[in-house]
């Protein structure tokens, strides 16, 4: 039995709703009242904040439990949890559990009661500060098609909390966006997709943590083979206010997916006075021709049946743009691997050295043969 159903009503779900049902209810309502869809209606803006707050509380197991037991006012503002009868009598004490914080006890009603104080924001007896509704929105949707549809095919956040950041190999990716909605975002106000020309693919962000903020950095095989410099203009929160900062990422030839680059103390200033670290994690984009395995590369070379039987001579282009001549004067089998040393990926720990390039033969067989062709092949073979 829940104490009140207001937040469930906002998302149009039952108090017994599953996490998936709560998320579905939030997405439906958020899309309905999002400023880019509902216009500048003050009523829609207020509803957008309400559904954001409802989702933040109900999607967090601890906050949802507190809400179900004590109601919205307690979750938002804290204080001593009300008893079933209403008011809290003097000296009655309290036994309960709060998210985070430390444990303690005080006497009341025939013995010592155990409790935990929350240190997650607001009153030490519970409470929390809601995040920027835009941050909640993009955290829920990410790269979901519904988000792209909302913005007409491209996620292009309006406020300080955008779903993507952008890099440029030949300049800075702008991190514009609108102000007016503070709080929440790890970099305090960037994420709008405006800015300068020359911006390349979007970089997705991870959920915020207290001391580390991670950003995925997708790179092409060509960029990982030759190395590249990426520049990011970010806006972060510092004690004196918001400020811009350019982070330069020097990608070395041969770096692999999962490589991490840490910018110590370059993020927001946290409530305890420490600055967040910003960590970029390399991701490797798929390539239409080459596949990477460690320091090696592989590619397929398709032959006709005639070429496979009678021999062939072909020119292939390596990842770095060099031309290789591949030729055989005798029949070759499907699956044959031809290895070319020093034409793979650079070995980052051994400058000047590269892995192997493997060319795998693939034979394209005819889909049909005429009777005459069958007879001729049978005679020859």
Tab-separated table of C-alpha atoms in Angstrom:
chain	number	residue	atom	x	y	z
A	1	UNK	CA	0.000	0.000	0.000
A	2	UNK	CA	1.563	3.300	-1.079
A	3	UNK	CA	1.072	6.535	0.828
A	4	UNK	CA	0.148	8.549	-2.290
A	5	UNK	CA	-0.058	8.008	-6.053
A	6	UNK	CA	0.654	11.478	-7.444
A	7	UNK	CA	3.901	10.544	-9.233
A	8	UNK	CA	2.393	7.365	-10.648
A	9	UNK	CA	-0.540	9.416	-11.920
A	10	UNK	CA	1.819	11.870	-13.635
A	11	UNK	CA	3.371	9.011	-15.629
A	12	UNK	CA	-0.022	7.314	-16.034
A	13	UNK	CA	1.178	4.052	-14.509
A	14	UNK	CA	0.035	1.873	-11.639
A	15	UNK	CA	1.768	1.929	-8.215
A	16	UNK	CA	2.714	-1.695	-8.935
A	17	UNK	CA	4.292	-0.794	-12.297
A	18	UNK	CA	7.571	-2.441	-13.261
A	19	UNK	CA	10.723	-0.455	-14.056
A	20	UNK	CA	10.078	-0.976	-17.768
A	21	UNK	CA	6.499	0.323	-17.451
A	22	UNK	CA	7.703	3.388	-15.544
A	23	UNK	CA	10.303	4.132	-18.209
A	24	UNK	CA	7.712	3.675	-20.964
A	25	UNK	CA	5.312	6.015	-19.170
A	26	UNK	CA	8.034	8.625	-18.752
A	27	UNK	CA	9.095	8.479	-22.390
A	28	UNK	CA	5.547	8.903	-23.603
A	29	UNK	CA	4.922	11.895	-21.347
A	30	UNK	CA	8.347	13.462	-21.961
A	31	UNK	CA	7.894	13.361	-25.715
A	32	UNK	CA	4.442	14.898	-25.345
A	33	UNK	CA	5.576	17.853	-23.242
A	34	UNK	CA	9.121	18.369	-24.564
A	35	UNK	CA	9.697	22.082	-25.411
A	36	UNK	CA	10.691	21.250	-28.982
A	37	UNK	CA	7.342	19.582	-29.517
A	38	UNK	CA	5.005	21.493	-27.243
A	39	UNK	CA	6.364	24.922	-28.113
A	40	UNK	CA	6.787	27.683	-25.552
A	41	UNK	CA	3.729	26.783	-23.524
A	42	UNK	CA	4.408	27.490	-19.811
A	43	UNK	CA	1.950	24.748	-18.891
A	44	UNK	CA	3.800	22.204	-21.039
A	45	UNK	CA	7.124	23.304	-19.565
A	46	UNK	CA	5.785	22.739	-16.059
A	47	UNK	CA	4.434	19.319	-17.042
A	48	UNK	CA	7.828	18.453	-18.554
A	49	UNK	CA	9.446	19.205	-15.182
A	50	UNK	CA	6.817	17.165	-13.358
A	51	UNK	CA	7.272	14.045	-15.465
A	52	UNK	CA	11.045	14.401	-15.141
A	53	UNK	CA	10.815	14.591	-11.357
A	54	UNK	CA	8.394	11.661	-11.237
A	55	UNK	CA	10.691	9.513	-13.351
A	56	UNK	CA	13.794	10.446	-11.348
A	57	UNK	CA	12.145	9.307	-8.143
A	58	UNK	CA	10.281	6.240	-9.381
A	59	UNK	CA	13.194	4.909	-11.438
A	60	UNK	CA	15.459	4.896	-8.378
A	61	UNK	CA	14.612	1.924	-6.108
A	62	UNK	CA	15.581	3.733	-2.900
A	63	UNK	CA	13.761	6.956	-3.726
A	64	UNK	CA	10.716	5.023	-4.891
A	65	UNK	CA	10.652	3.061	-1.643
A	66	UNK	CA	10.809	6.275	0.401
A	67	UNK	CA	8.099	7.847	-1.745
A	68	UNK	CA	5.813	4.835	-1.376
A	69	UNK	CA	6.277	4.880	2.409
A	70	UNK	CA	6.370	8.599	3.239
A	71	UNK	CA	5.196	10.601	0.235
A	72	UNK	CA	6.640	13.226	-2.096
A	73	UNK	CA	7.173	15.990	0.448
A	74	UNK	CA	9.493	13.808	2.496
A	75	UNK	CA	11.488	12.684	-0.563
A	76	UNK	CA	11.971	16.271	-1.765
A	77	UNK	CA	12.457	18.142	1.494
A	78	UNK	CA	13.391	15.548	4.076
A	79	UNK	CA	12.554	15.765	7.739
A	80	UNK	CA	11.436	13.058	10.128
A	81	UNK	CA	9.248	10.465	8.412
A	82	UNK	CA	5.609	10.714	9.504
A	83	UNK	CA	4.086	7.856	11.429
A	84	UNK	CA	1.047	6.001	10.191
A	85	UNK	CA	-1.122	8.119	12.462
A	86	UNK	CA	0.155	11.403	11.059
A	87	UNK	CA	2.232	13.538	13.442
A	88	UNK	CA	5.498	12.474	15.032
A	89	UNK	CA	5.130	12.507	18.819
A	90	UNK	CA	7.979	13.846	20.888
A	91	UNK	CA	10.512	11.236	21.866
A	92	UNK	CA	8.877	8.562	19.775
A	93	UNK	CA	12.070	7.923	17.881
A	94	UNK	CA	12.332	6.424	14.406
A	95	UNK	CA	13.550	3.192	12.884
A	96	UNK	CA	14.202	3.286	9.180
A	97	UNK	CA	16.603	3.251	6.278
A	98	UNK	CA	17.733	6.075	4.013
A	99	UNK	CA	19.874	5.948	0.874
A	100	UNK	CA	23.563	6.682	1.428
A	101	UNK	CA	24.953	8.487	4.432
A	102	UNK	CA	25.848	7.165	7.855
A	103	UNK	CA	24.123	5.246	10.582
A	104	UNK	CA	23.138	6.419	14.023
A	105	UNK	CA	20.457	6.000	16.669
A	106	UNK	CA	18.402	7.842	19.199
A	107	UNK	CA	16.116	6.684	22.010
A	108	UNK	CA	12.376	6.695	21.946
A	109	UNK	CA	9.355	4.591	22.705
A	110	UNK	CA	10.932	1.846	24.765
A	111	UNK	CA	14.392	1.419	23.305
A	112	UNK	CA	17.073	2.706	20.968
A	113	UNK	CA	16.037	2.971	17.319
A	114	UNK	CA	18.513	2.603	14.452
A	115	UNK	CA	18.451	4.855	11.456
A	116	UNK	CA	20.624	6.181	8.634
A	117	UNK	CA	21.042	9.792	7.594
A	118	UNK	CA	21.055	10.568	3.880
A	119	UNK	CA	23.895	12.604	2.427
A	120	UNK	CA	22.565	12.629	-1.119
A	121	UNK	CA	21.293	16.197	-0.948
A	122	UNK	CA	18.658	18.259	0.804
A	123	UNK	CA	18.018	17.633	4.467
A	124	UNK	CA	20.232	15.144	6.343
A	125	UNK	CA	16.963	13.332	7.042
A	126	UNK	CA	16.281	12.556	3.413
A	127	UNK	CA	15.517	14.805	0.473
A	128	UNK	CA	17.182	15.354	-2.874
A	129	UNK	CA	17.554	18.025	-5.541
A	130	UNK	CA	15.987	17.106	-8.900
A	131	UNK	CA	18.237	17.229	-11.968
A	132	UNK	CA	17.767	19.417	-15.009
A	133	UNK	CA	14.780	17.890	-16.880
A	134	UNK	CA	16.772	17.948	-20.122
A	135	UNK	CA	19.521	15.856	-18.540
A	136	UNK	CA	16.949	13.327	-17.384
A	137	UNK	CA	15.407	13.318	-20.854
A	138	UNK	CA	18.653	12.625	-22.700
A	139	UNK	CA	19.789	10.142	-20.079
A	140	UNK	CA	16.624	8.143	-20.717
A	141	UNK	CA	16.584	8.363	-24.502
A	142	UNK	CA	20.258	8.440	-25.516
A	143	UNK	CA	20.368	7.658	-29.269
A	144	UNK	CA	16.877	6.200	-29.311
A	145	UNK	CA	15.019	6.666	-32.628
A	146	UNK	CA	12.168	8.385	-30.772
A	147	UNK	CA	14.595	11.146	-29.830
A	148	UNK	CA	15.767	11.550	-33.406
A	149	UNK	CA	12.181	11.719	-34.588
A	150	UNK	CA	11.406	14.396	-32.038
A	151	UNK	CA	14.163	16.618	-33.401
A	152	UNK	CA	13.371	15.893	-37.027
A	153	UNK	CA	16.063	13.299	-37.573
A	154	UNK	CA	18.878	14.598	-35.378
A	155	UNK	CA	19.264	14.904	-31.623
A	156	UNK	CA	20.046	18.562	-31.093
A	157	UNK	CA	19.422	19.465	-27.453
A	158	UNK	CA	17.916	22.801	-26.563
A	159	UNK	CA	19.210	23.274	-23.059
A	160	UNK	CA	22.353	22.824	-21.069
A	161	UNK	CA	22.157	19.037	-20.992
A	162	UNK	CA	22.677	17.508	-24.450
A	163	UNK	CA	22.956	13.836	-25.363
A	164	UNK	CA	26.102	14.188	-27.431
A	165	UNK	CA	29.335	16.061	-27.744
A	166	UNK	CA	31.147	16.653	-30.981
A	167	UNK	CA	34.758	16.553	-32.072
A	168	UNK	CA	36.504	17.941	-35.103
A	169	UNK	CA	39.796	16.750	-36.558
A	170	UNK	CA	40.502	20.164	-38.017
A	171	UNK	CA	39.101	22.434	-35.376
A	172	UNK	CA	36.763	22.621	-32.446
A	173	UNK	CA	33.323	21.169	-32.189
A	174	UNK	CA	30.999	23.736	-30.742
A	175	UNK	CA	29.244	22.967	-27.504
A	176	UNK	CA	26.532	25.610	-27.607
A	177	UNK	CA	23.062	25.106	-26.284
A	178	UNK	CA	20.658	27.263	-24.393
A	179	UNK	CA	21.029	28.447	-20.849
A	180	UNK	CA	18.320	28.935	-18.316
A	181	UNK	CA	18.130	25.376	-17.025
A	182	UNK	CA	20.879	24.922	-14.487
A	183	UNK	CA	22.217	21.999	-12.574
A	184	UNK	CA	22.645	18.367	-13.317
A	185	UNK	CA	24.972	18.140	-16.265
A	186	UNK	CA	28.523	17.075	-15.462
A	187	UNK	CA	29.940	19.845	-17.601
A	188	UNK	CA	27.436	22.370	-16.368
A	189	UNK	CA	25.852	23.717	-19.501
A	190	UNK	CA	27.094	22.165	-22.693
A	191	UNK	CA	25.555	19.734	-25.023
A	192	UNK	CA	23.607	21.838	-27.473
A	193	UNK	CA	24.640	20.831	-30.968
A	194	UNK	CA	25.487	24.277	-32.247
A	195	UNK	CA	28.947	25.678	-32.749
A	196	UNK	CA	31.548	25.744	-35.491
A	197	UNK	CA	31.901	24.115	-38.888
A	198	UNK	CA	33.840	20.923	-39.420
A	199	UNK	CA	32.221	18.921	-36.660
A	200	UNK	CA	32.523	15.176	-37.017
A	201	UNK	CA	30.546	12.307	-35.471
A	202	UNK	CA	28.812	12.646	-32.125
A	203	UNK	CA	30.418	11.313	-28.988
A	204	UNK	CA	28.133	9.733	-26.431
A	205	UNK	CA	28.425	10.429	-22.732
A	206	UNK	CA	28.222	8.099	-19.772
A	207	UNK	CA	26.079	8.634	-16.690
A	208	UNK	CA	27.647	11.016	-14.205
A	209	UNK	CA	29.722	9.782	-11.298
A	210	UNK	CA	31.108	11.738	-8.386
A	211	UNK	CA	34.789	11.861	-9.341
A	212	UNK	CA	35.028	10.548	-12.918
A	213	UNK	CA	33.089	11.432	-16.038
A	214	UNK	CA	33.585	9.131	-19.042
A	215	UNK	CA	33.057	9.970	-22.698
A	216	UNK	CA	33.109	7.447	-25.553
A	217	UNK	CA	35.251	8.545	-28.493
A	218	UNK	CA	34.511	6.604	-31.723
A	219	UNK	CA	37.386	6.637	-34.210
A	220	UNK	CA	37.797	5.169	-37.684
A	221	UNK	CA	40.463	2.587	-38.477
A	222	UNK	CA	42.219	5.212	-40.576
A	223	UNK	CA	42.395	7.575	-37.599
A	224	UNK	CA	43.686	4.797	-35.354
A	225	UNK	CA	46.271	3.832	-37.982
A	226	UNK	CA	47.692	7.290	-38.626
A	227	UNK	CA	46.896	9.044	-35.353
A	228	UNK	CA	44.774	12.165	-35.114
A	229	UNK	CA	44.266	15.215	-32.939
A	230	UNK	CA	40.768	15.906	-31.627
A	231	UNK	CA	39.786	19.115	-29.885
A	232	UNK	CA	36.827	19.601	-27.582
A	233	UNK	CA	35.467	22.836	-26.244
A	234	UNK	CA	33.615	22.140	-23.009
A	235	UNK	CA	31.807	24.300	-20.498
A	236	UNK	CA	32.240	23.337	-16.889
A	237	UNK	CA	31.109	24.559	-13.478
A	238	UNK	CA	33.762	26.100	-11.263
A	239	UNK	CA	33.472	28.081	-8.007
A	240	UNK	CA	33.646	31.372	-9.907
A	241	UNK	CA	30.947	30.258	-12.337
A	242	UNK	CA	30.802	28.544	-15.699
A	243	UNK	CA	33.872	28.623	-17.925
A	244	UNK	CA	34.967	27.220	-21.275
A	245	UNK	CA	37.888	24.841	-21.652
A	246	UNK	CA	39.478	23.256	-24.725
A	247	UNK	CA	40.721	19.677	-24.258
A	248	UNK	CA	43.176	18.397	-26.866
A	249	UNK	CA	43.196	14.651	-27.457
A	250	UNK	CA	46.302	13.349	-29.231
A	251	UNK	CA	45.418	9.890	-30.528
A	252	UNK	CA	48.585	7.881	-31.136
A	253	UNK	CA	48.948	5.494	-34.110
A	254	UNK	CA	47.985	1.968	-33.136
A	255	UNK	CA	45.751	2.743	-30.175
A	256	UNK	CA	43.091	0.088	-29.630
A	257	UNK	CA	39.458	0.153	-28.582
A	258	UNK	CA	39.257	0.533	-24.815
A	259	UNK	CA	42.278	2.826	-24.564
A	260	UNK	CA	41.590	5.482	-21.924
A	261	UNK	CA	42.843	9.050	-21.818
A	262	UNK	CA	42.321	10.901	-18.544
A	263	UNK	CA	42.159	14.662	-18.092
A	264	UNK	CA	42.628	14.956	-14.338
A	265	UNK	CA	40.522	17.607	-12.657
A	266	UNK	CA	39.168	19.077	-15.891
A	267	UNK	CA	35.466	18.508	-15.158
A	268	UNK	CA	32.997	20.197	-12.824
A	269	UNK	CA	33.886	21.239	-9.320
A	270	UNK	CA	32.020	18.884	-6.994
A	271	UNK	CA	30.288	19.812	-3.727
A	272	UNK	CA	33.292	18.543	-1.745
A	273	UNK	CA	35.583	20.935	-3.618
A	274	UNK	CA	37.263	18.352	-5.833
A	275	UNK	CA	37.213	18.617	-9.621
A	276	UNK	CA	35.935	15.754	-11.735
A	277	UNK	CA	38.321	13.822	-13.953
A	278	UNK	CA	37.236	13.566	-17.596
A	279	UNK	CA	38.070	10.182	-19.151
A	280	UNK	CA	37.806	9.533	-22.879
A	281	UNK	CA	37.455	5.877	-23.939
A	282	UNK	CA	38.434	4.937	-27.489
A	283	UNK	CA	35.865	3.041	-29.546
A	284	UNK	CA	36.627	1.560	-32.973
A	285	UNK	CA	34.171	2.150	-35.780
A	286	UNK	CA	33.415	-0.708	-38.131
A	287	UNK	CA	35.143	-0.532	-41.519
A	288	UNK	CA	33.569	-1.555	-44.846
A	289	UNK	CA	36.720	-3.368	-46.031
A	290	UNK	CA	39.107	-4.152	-43.184
A	291	UNK	CA	38.709	-5.997	-39.898
A	292	UNK	CA	41.136	-5.538	-37.051
A	293	UNK	CA	42.475	-8.261	-34.780
A	294	UNK	CA	45.015	-6.825	-32.376
A	295	UNK	CA	47.758	-5.341	-34.544
A	296	UNK	CA	46.670	-7.286	-37.621
A	297	UNK	CA	44.230	-6.444	-40.375
A	298	UNK	CA	42.300	-8.724	-42.685
A	299	UNK	CA	40.244	-8.215	-45.832
A	300	UNK	CA	38.440	-10.382	-48.360
A	301	UNK	CA	39.344	-10.576	-52.049
A	302	UNK	CA	36.489	-11.877	-54.189
A	303	UNK	CA	37.311	-13.911	-57.316
A	304	UNK	CA	35.132	-15.316	-60.045
A	305	UNK	CA	35.205	-19.074	-60.559
A	306	UNK	CA	37.194	-18.485	-63.728
A	307	UNK	CA	39.814	-16.440	-61.849
A	308	UNK	CA	40.023	-19.023	-59.083
A	309	UNK	CA	40.622	-21.826	-61.592
A	310	UNK	CA	42.824	-20.129	-64.195
A	311	UNK	CA	44.711	-17.600	-62.116
A	312	UNK	CA	44.357	-13.843	-61.637
A	313	UNK	CA	46.153	-10.553	-61.132
A	314	UNK	CA	44.545	-7.856	-59.005
A	315	UNK	CA	45.531	-4.635	-57.250
A	316	UNK	CA	44.322	-4.068	-53.700
A	317	UNK	CA	44.621	-0.849	-51.694
A	318	UNK	CA	45.845	-1.080	-48.113
A	319	UNK	CA	44.367	0.896	-45.222
A	320	UNK	CA	47.173	3.448	-45.525
A	321	UNK	CA	46.555	3.826	-49.279
A	322	UNK	CA	49.395	1.752	-50.685
A	323	UNK	CA	48.827	-0.483	-53.734
A	324	UNK	CA	49.574	-4.217	-53.503
A	325	UNK	CA	49.627	-6.554	-56.483
A	326	UNK	CA	48.073	-9.939	-55.765
A	327	UNK	CA	48.498	-12.561	-58.480
A	328	UNK	CA	48.385	-16.337	-58.966
A	329	UNK	CA	48.871	-18.357	-62.130
A	330	UNK	CA	47.491	-21.568	-60.644
A	331	UNK	CA	44.106	-22.490	-59.143
A	332	UNK	CA	43.422	-21.150	-55.636
A	333	UNK	CA	41.117	-22.544	-52.986
A	334	UNK	CA	38.368	-20.521	-51.252
A	335	UNK	CA	39.598	-19.468	-47.837
A	336	UNK	CA	43.249	-19.216	-48.877
A	337	UNK	CA	45.029	-16.613	-46.704
A	338	UNK	CA	47.761	-14.496	-48.278
A	339	UNK	CA	49.832	-12.690	-45.650
A	340	UNK	CA	51.644	-9.378	-46.153
A	341	UNK	CA	53.905	-8.460	-43.204
A	342	UNK	CA	54.171	-4.821	-42.075
A	343	UNK	CA	50.920	-3.779	-43.781
A	344	UNK	CA	48.664	-4.049	-40.733
A	345	UNK	CA	48.092	-1.625	-37.842
A	346	UNK	CA	50.958	0.268	-36.195
A	347	UNK	CA	52.201	-1.337	-32.974
A	348	UNK	CA	51.886	1.479	-30.445
A	349	UNK	CA	54.482	0.002	-28.087
A	350	UNK	CA	56.975	-0.614	-30.916
A	351	UNK	CA	57.228	2.596	-32.991
A	352	UNK	CA	57.954	1.946	-36.647
A	353	UNK	CA	56.600	-1.602	-36.610
A	354	UNK	CA	53.278	-2.870	-37.925
A	355	UNK	CA	51.244	-6.030	-37.819
A	356	UNK	CA	50.327	-8.197	-40.801
A	357	UNK	CA	47.690	-7.737	-43.460
A	358	UNK	CA	45.871	-10.953	-44.345
A	359	UNK	CA	43.978	-11.199	-47.623
A	360	UNK	CA	41.390	-13.967	-47.574
A	361	UNK	CA	40.297	-15.403	-50.921
A	362	UNK	CA	36.565	-15.624	-51.502
A	363	UNK	CA	35.217	-17.329	-54.644
A	364	UNK	CA	31.940	-16.256	-56.189
A	365	UNK	CA	30.319	-19.272	-57.836
A	366	UNK	CA	27.834	-18.918	-60.694
A	367	UNK	CA	24.208	-19.178	-59.613
A	368	UNK	CA	23.329	-21.328	-62.645
A	369	UNK	CA	24.899	-23.169	-65.617
A	370	UNK	CA	23.539	-24.007	-69.030
A	371	UNK	CA	23.512	-27.656	-70.135
A	372	UNK	CA	26.336	-26.899	-72.554
A	373	UNK	CA	28.458	-25.363	-69.794
A	374	UNK	CA	27.849	-28.353	-67.569
A	375	UNK	CA	28.917	-30.735	-70.300
A	376	UNK	CA	32.038	-28.704	-71.024
A	377	UNK	CA	33.010	-28.540	-67.350
A	378	UNK	CA	32.391	-32.247	-66.912
A	379	UNK	CA	34.622	-32.965	-69.892
A	380	UNK	CA	37.432	-30.745	-68.640
A	381	UNK	CA	37.321	-31.700	-64.994
